[in-house]
Amino acid sequence: MNVIRPLIPSGLLASVRPGPTDDNGWVLLVSSPAVASKLRQLLPRLDAALRQNGWQTSPIRIRVQSTIPG
């Protein structure tokens, strides 16, 4: 999450949390469909940043979660 945090607009950071990783990829948990839509636009940049920092990238998936634990 530290790698992609600078790429997420500051107004959205409080609405995004790292989720689990599994064989199908990494999940980002978001608080609303609007935040999910914006993050989907940023996925190519997020993937590129992870690769540049040496992370094996599996697909990033975005899931809307009605309550984001603080």
CSV table of C-alpha atoms in Angstrom, one decimal:
chain,number,residue,atom,x,y,z
A,1,MET,CA,0.0,0.0,0.0
A,2,ASN,CA,2.9,2.3,0.7
A,3,VAL,CA,4.0,2.1,-3.0
A,4,ILE,CA,0.6,3.1,-4.4
A,5,ARG,CA,-0.5,5.6,-1.7
A,6,PRO,CA,1.2,8.6,-3.3
A,7,LEU,CA,-0.7,7.9,-6.6
A,8,ILE,CA,-4.2,8.0,-4.9
A,9,PRO,CA,-5.7,11.4,-4.7
A,10,SER,CA,-5.6,12.7,-1.2
A,11,GLY,CA,-9.3,13.2,-1.0
A,12,LEU,CA,-9.8,9.4,-1.6
A,13,LEU,CA,-7.2,8.0,0.7
A,14,ALA,CA,-9.5,7.8,3.7
A,15,SER,CA,-11.9,5.7,1.6
A,16,VAL,CA,-9.3,3.1,0.5
A,17,ARG,CA,-7.9,0.2,2.5
A,18,PRO,CA,-5.7,-2.7,1.5
A,19,GLY,CA,-7.5,-6.0,1.4
A,20,PRO,CA,-6.4,-9.6,1.2
A,21,THR,CA,-4.2,-11.1,-1.4
A,22,ASP,CA,-4.8,-14.5,-2.9
A,23,ASP,CA,-4.1,-16.5,-6.1
A,24,ASN,CA,-6.4,-14.2,-8.0
A,25,GLY,CA,-4.7,-11.0,-7.0
A,26,TRP,CA,-4.8,-8.2,-4.5
A,27,VAL,CA,-8.1,-6.5,-3.3
A,28,LEU,CA,-8.4,-2.9,-2.5
A,29,LEU,CA,-11.4,-2.2,-0.3
A,30,VAL,CA,-13.2,1.1,-1.0
A,31,SER,CA,-16.2,2.9,0.6
A,32,SER,CA,-18.3,3.7,-2.4
A,33,PRO,CA,-18.9,2.9,-6.1
A,34,ALA,CA,-17.6,6.4,-6.9
A,35,VAL,CA,-14.3,5.7,-5.3
A,36,ALA,CA,-14.1,2.4,-7.0
A,37,SER,CA,-14.7,4.0,-10.4
A,38,LYS,CA,-11.9,6.5,-9.9
A,39,LEU,CA,-9.5,3.8,-8.7
A,40,ARG,CA,-10.3,1.7,-11.8
A,41,GLN,CA,-9.1,4.6,-13.9
A,42,LEU,CA,-5.8,4.6,-11.9
A,43,LEU,CA,-5.2,0.9,-12.1
A,44,PRO,CA,-2.6,1.1,-14.9
A,45,ARG,CA,-0.5,3.6,-12.9
A,46,LEU,CA,-0.9,1.5,-9.7
A,47,ASP,CA,0.2,-1.6,-11.5
A,48,ALA,CA,3.2,0.1,-13.0
A,49,ALA,CA,4.3,1.6,-9.7
A,50,LEU,CA,4.2,-1.9,-8.1
A,51,ARG,CA,6.2,-3.4,-10.9
A,52,GLN,CA,8.8,-0.6,-10.7
A,53,ASN,CA,9.3,-1.3,-7.0
A,54,GLY,CA,9.9,-5.0,-7.5
A,55,TRP,CA,6.5,-6.4,-6.6
A,56,GLN,CA,5.2,-9.3,-8.6
A,57,THR,CA,1.9,-7.9,-9.7
A,58,SER,CA,-1.2,-10.0,-9.8
A,59,PRO,CA,-4.3,-8.2,-10.9
A,60,ILE,CA,-5.6,-5.5,-8.5
A,61,ARG,CA,-9.3,-6.0,-7.8
A,62,ILE,CA,-11.5,-3.3,-6.3
A,63,ARG,CA,-14.3,-4.2,-3.9
A,64,VAL,CA,-16.9,-1.8,-2.5
A,65,GLN,CA,-17.3,-2.4,1.3
A,66,SER,CA,-20.1,-0.6,3.0
A,67,THR,CA,-18.0,0.1,6.1
A,68,ILE,CA,-14.3,0.6,6.0
A,69,PRO,CA,-12.6,-0.2,9.3
A,70,GLY,CA,-10.6,2.7,10.6
